[in-house]
């Protein structure tokens, strides 16, 4: 009887440890909005945001979508933003302002642990009425939906 009780306790402890190890090592995404720019000429809204994997395992991004409050999904183009600054030497060569380079992203995209990427989402509202309706609001917020490694990440940014 005592041996069976000790065996049950040891099996419960090992089950708890294995669950802890499995949940500790998963990928965890964090998204944070940097800025938002209206491009009225092109009927586009540009959303700069940071995407970080703070987990212990890499994750594979399968798709990134943006939705409005009315569940409208504009045509979205995602680009990787690369900040580049040329540092000058001395008084004759001043440091340049930040130069932005853009790279297209191909899905699936692998994000390693503890990596932050700066991304640009170009939300194209081809219909002018929908664009005007969306830009009338002072509080421009969108639902970011990321499908990654058989999981779904949603955040309002």
mmCIF file of C-alpha atoms in Angstrom:
data_model
loop_
_atom_site.group_PDB
_atom_site.id
_atom_site.type_symbol
_atom_site.label_atom_id
_atom_site.label_comp_id
_atom_site.label_asym_id
_atom_site.label_seq_id
_atom_site.Cartn_x
_atom_site.Cartn_y
_atom_site.Cartn_z
ATOM 1 C CA UNK A 1 0.000 0.000 0.000
ATOM 2 C CA UNK A 2 2.745 2.470 0.908
ATOM 3 C CA UNK A 3 4.750 1.555 -2.201
ATOM 4 C CA UNK A 4 1.715 2.152 -4.435
ATOM 5 C CA UNK A 5 1.109 5.538 -2.792
ATOM 6 C CA UNK A 6 4.741 6.585 -3.348
ATOM 7 C CA UNK A 7 4.532 5.423 -6.995
ATOM 8 C CA UNK A 8 1.416 7.560 -7.548
ATOM 9 C CA UNK A 9 3.104 10.619 -6.017
ATOM 10 C CA UNK A 10 6.233 10.126 -8.160
ATOM 11 C CA UNK A 11 4.129 9.748 -11.320
ATOM 12 C CA UNK A 12 2.173 12.938 -10.534
ATOM 13 C CA UNK A 13 5.398 14.847 -9.913
ATOM 14 C CA UNK A 14 6.874 13.625 -13.214
ATOM 15 C CA UNK A 15 3.659 14.582 -15.042
ATOM 16 C CA UNK A 16 3.817 18.114 -13.587
ATOM 17 C CA UNK A 17 7.481 18.469 -14.556
ATOM 18 C CA UNK A 18 6.829 17.319 -18.142
ATOM 19 C CA UNK A 19 3.884 19.750 -18.520
ATOM 20 C CA UNK A 20 6.049 22.567 -17.184
ATOM 21 C CA UNK A 21 8.860 21.767 -19.646
ATOM 22 C CA UNK A 22 6.461 21.620 -22.602
ATOM 23 C CA UNK A 23 4.773 24.947 -21.798
ATOM 24 C CA UNK A 24 8.005 26.722 -20.894
ATOM 25 C CA UNK A 25 9.656 26.031 -24.229
ATOM 26 C CA UNK A 26 6.903 27.214 -26.568
ATOM 27 C CA UNK A 27 7.124 30.206 -28.881
ATOM 28 C CA UNK A 28 5.458 33.389 -27.615
ATOM 29 C CA UNK A 29 4.757 36.275 -30.004
ATOM 30 C CA UNK A 30 4.507 39.915 -28.978
ATOM 31 C CA UNK A 31 3.439 42.687 -31.367
ATOM 32 C CA UNK A 32 3.758 46.400 -30.711
ATOM 33 C CA UNK A 33 2.708 49.287 -32.955
ATOM 34 C CA UNK A 34 5.428 51.818 -33.737
ATOM 35 C CA UNK A 35 3.596 54.319 -35.947
ATOM 36 C CA UNK A 36 0.736 54.746 -38.389
ATOM 37 C CA UNK A 37 0.834 56.899 -41.534
ATOM 38 C CA UNK A 38 -2.071 57.854 -43.826
ATOM 39 C CA UNK A 39 -1.297 57.877 -47.555
ATOM 40 C CA UNK A 40 -4.449 59.523 -48.938
ATOM 41 C CA UNK A 41 -3.097 59.724 -52.480
ATOM 42 C CA UNK A 42 -2.753 55.923 -52.682
ATOM 43 C CA UNK A 43 -5.731 55.115 -50.394
ATOM 44 C CA UNK A 44 -3.349 53.281 -48.059
ATOM 45 C CA UNK A 45 -2.596 53.182 -44.374
ATOM 46 C CA UNK A 46 0.939 52.209 -43.403
ATOM 47 C CA UNK A 47 1.364 50.529 -40.030
ATOM 48 C CA UNK A 48 4.900 50.127 -38.700
ATOM 49 C CA UNK A 49 5.075 47.510 -35.953
ATOM 50 C CA UNK A 50 7.536 45.317 -34.098
ATOM 51 C CA UNK A 51 7.110 41.539 -33.967
ATOM 52 C CA UNK A 52 9.083 39.663 -31.297
ATOM 53 C CA UNK A 53 9.396 35.998 -30.385
ATOM 54 C CA UNK A 54 10.060 35.993 -26.630
ATOM 55 C CA UNK A 55 9.701 32.224 -26.277
ATOM 56 C CA UNK A 56 12.367 29.560 -26.172
ATOM 57 C CA UNK A 57 11.535 27.900 -29.511
ATOM 58 C CA UNK A 58 11.435 29.270 -33.063
ATOM 59 C CA UNK A 59 8.070 29.770 -34.729
ATOM 60 C CA UNK A 60 6.976 29.738 -38.349
ATOM 61 C CA UNK A 61 4.762 32.623 -39.456
ATOM 62 C CA UNK A 62 2.286 31.397 -42.061
ATOM 63 C CA UNK A 63 0.283 34.596 -42.649
ATOM 64 C CA UNK A 64 -0.256 38.109 -41.286
ATOM 65 C CA UNK A 65 -3.650 39.806 -41.711
ATOM 66 C CA UNK A 66 -5.196 43.068 -40.548
ATOM 67 C CA UNK A 67 -8.914 43.622 -39.908
ATOM 68 C CA UNK A 68 -10.917 46.775 -39.269
ATOM 69 C CA UNK A 69 -13.557 47.121 -36.551
ATOM 70 C CA UNK A 70 -16.196 46.224 -39.156
ATOM 71 C CA UNK A 71 -14.402 42.946 -39.992
ATOM 72 C CA UNK A 72 -13.217 44.347 -43.328
ATOM 73 C CA UNK A 73 -9.844 42.984 -44.435
ATOM 74 C CA UNK A 74 -7.916 45.383 -46.693
ATOM 75 C CA UNK A 75 -5.359 44.061 -49.156
ATOM 76 C CA UNK A 76 -2.219 43.806 -47.022
ATOM 77 C CA UNK A 77 1.410 43.878 -48.119
ATOM 78 C CA UNK A 78 4.010 43.068 -45.457
ATOM 79 C CA UNK A 79 7.589 44.355 -45.785
ATOM 80 C CA UNK A 80 10.595 43.970 -43.500
ATOM 81 C CA UNK A 81 12.068 47.340 -42.499
ATOM 82 C CA UNK A 82 15.831 47.656 -42.239
ATOM 83 C CA UNK A 83 17.071 50.790 -40.455
ATOM 84 C CA UNK A 84 20.440 51.996 -41.661
ATOM 85 C CA UNK A 85 22.512 54.876 -40.317
ATOM 86 C CA UNK A 86 25.844 55.972 -41.721
ATOM 87 C CA UNK A 87 28.029 57.235 -38.889
ATOM 88 C CA UNK A 88 30.244 60.157 -39.760
ATOM 89 C CA UNK A 89 33.739 60.751 -38.479
ATOM 90 C CA UNK A 90 34.758 64.148 -37.196
ATOM 91 C CA UNK A 91 33.126 67.485 -37.925
ATOM 92 C CA UNK A 92 33.334 67.224 -41.694
ATOM 93 C CA UNK A 93 31.262 64.034 -42.028
ATOM 94 C CA UNK A 94 28.087 64.229 -39.921
ATOM 95 C CA UNK A 95 25.976 61.204 -39.065
ATOM 96 C CA UNK A 96 23.242 60.622 -41.631
ATOM 97 C CA UNK A 97 19.570 60.494 -40.709
ATOM 98 C CA UNK A 98 18.010 57.029 -40.502
ATOM 99 C CA UNK A 99 17.632 55.507 -43.955
ATOM 100 C CA UNK A 100 14.947 52.874 -44.439
ATOM 101 C CA UNK A 101 15.334 49.887 -46.726
ATOM 102 C CA UNK A 102 12.443 47.530 -47.353
ATOM 103 C CA UNK A 103 12.538 43.815 -48.168
ATOM 104 C CA UNK A 104 9.534 41.746 -49.216
ATOM 105 C CA UNK A 105 8.652 38.886 -46.897
ATOM 106 C CA UNK A 106 8.025 35.402 -48.189
ATOM 107 C CA UNK A 107 5.762 33.165 -46.141
ATOM 108 C CA UNK A 108 6.385 30.874 -44.333
ATOM 109 C CA UNK A 109 8.788 33.016 -42.312
ATOM 110 C CA UNK A 110 10.870 31.569 -39.489
ATOM 111 C CA UNK A 111 11.408 33.759 -36.415
ATOM 112 C CA UNK A 112 14.065 32.518 -34.031
ATOM 113 C CA UNK A 113 13.757 32.985 -30.234
ATOM 114 C CA UNK A 114 14.565 36.414 -28.791
ATOM 115 C CA UNK A 115 14.470 38.114 -32.220
ATOM 116 C CA UNK A 116 12.626 41.364 -32.961
ATOM 117 C CA UNK A 117 11.684 42.371 -36.488
ATOM 118 C CA UNK A 118 10.429 45.771 -37.573
ATOM 119 C CA UNK A 119 7.690 45.298 -40.164
ATOM 120 C CA UNK A 120 5.609 47.569 -42.372
ATOM 121 C CA UNK A 121 2.043 46.624 -43.250
ATOM 122 C CA UNK A 122 0.601 48.507 -46.215
ATOM 123 C CA UNK A 123 -3.172 48.351 -45.887
ATOM 124 C CA UNK A 124 -4.636 49.105 -49.310
ATOM 125 C CA UNK A 125 -8.265 50.241 -49.343
ATOM 126 C CA UNK A 126 -9.026 50.122 -53.051
ATOM 127 C CA UNK A 127 -12.532 51.459 -52.482
ATOM 128 C CA UNK A 128 -12.443 55.195 -51.743
ATOM 129 C CA UNK A 129 -15.693 55.113 -49.727
ATOM 130 C CA UNK A 130 -14.320 52.490 -47.340
ATOM 131 C CA UNK A 131 -11.037 54.405 -47.021
ATOM 132 C CA UNK A 132 -12.878 57.642 -46.152
ATOM 133 C CA UNK A 133 -15.084 55.807 -43.666
ATOM 134 C CA UNK A 134 -12.058 54.243 -41.952
ATOM 135 C CA UNK A 135 -10.001 57.441 -41.796
ATOM 136 C CA UNK A 136 -12.833 59.514 -40.289
ATOM 137 C CA UNK A 137 -12.195 57.879 -36.932
ATOM 138 C CA UNK A 138 -9.594 59.549 -34.736
ATOM 139 C CA UNK A 139 -8.750 56.215 -33.155
ATOM 140 C CA UNK A 140 -7.364 54.099 -36.006
ATOM 141 C CA UNK A 141 -6.961 50.611 -34.595
ATOM 142 C CA UNK A 142 -6.774 47.302 -36.367
ATOM 143 C CA UNK A 143 -6.843 43.673 -35.333
ATOM 144 C CA UNK A 144 -3.578 41.966 -36.186
ATOM 145 C CA UNK A 145 -3.997 38.242 -36.836
ATOM 146 C CA UNK A 146 -0.922 36.052 -37.230
ATOM 147 C CA UNK A 147 -1.109 32.346 -38.013
ATOM 148 C CA UNK A 148 2.031 30.653 -36.720
ATOM 149 C CA UNK A 149 3.045 27.047 -35.984
ATOM 150 C CA UNK A 150 -0.545 25.765 -35.746
ATOM 151 C CA UNK A 151 -1.499 28.619 -33.416
ATOM 152 C CA UNK A 152 -3.348 31.903 -33.842
ATOM 153 C CA UNK A 153 -2.124 35.208 -32.386
ATOM 154 C CA UNK A 154 -4.536 38.166 -32.258
ATOM 155 C CA UNK A 155 -3.893 41.640 -30.960
ATOM 156 C CA UNK A 156 -5.535 45.045 -31.345
ATOM 157 C CA UNK A 157 -2.955 47.610 -32.483
#
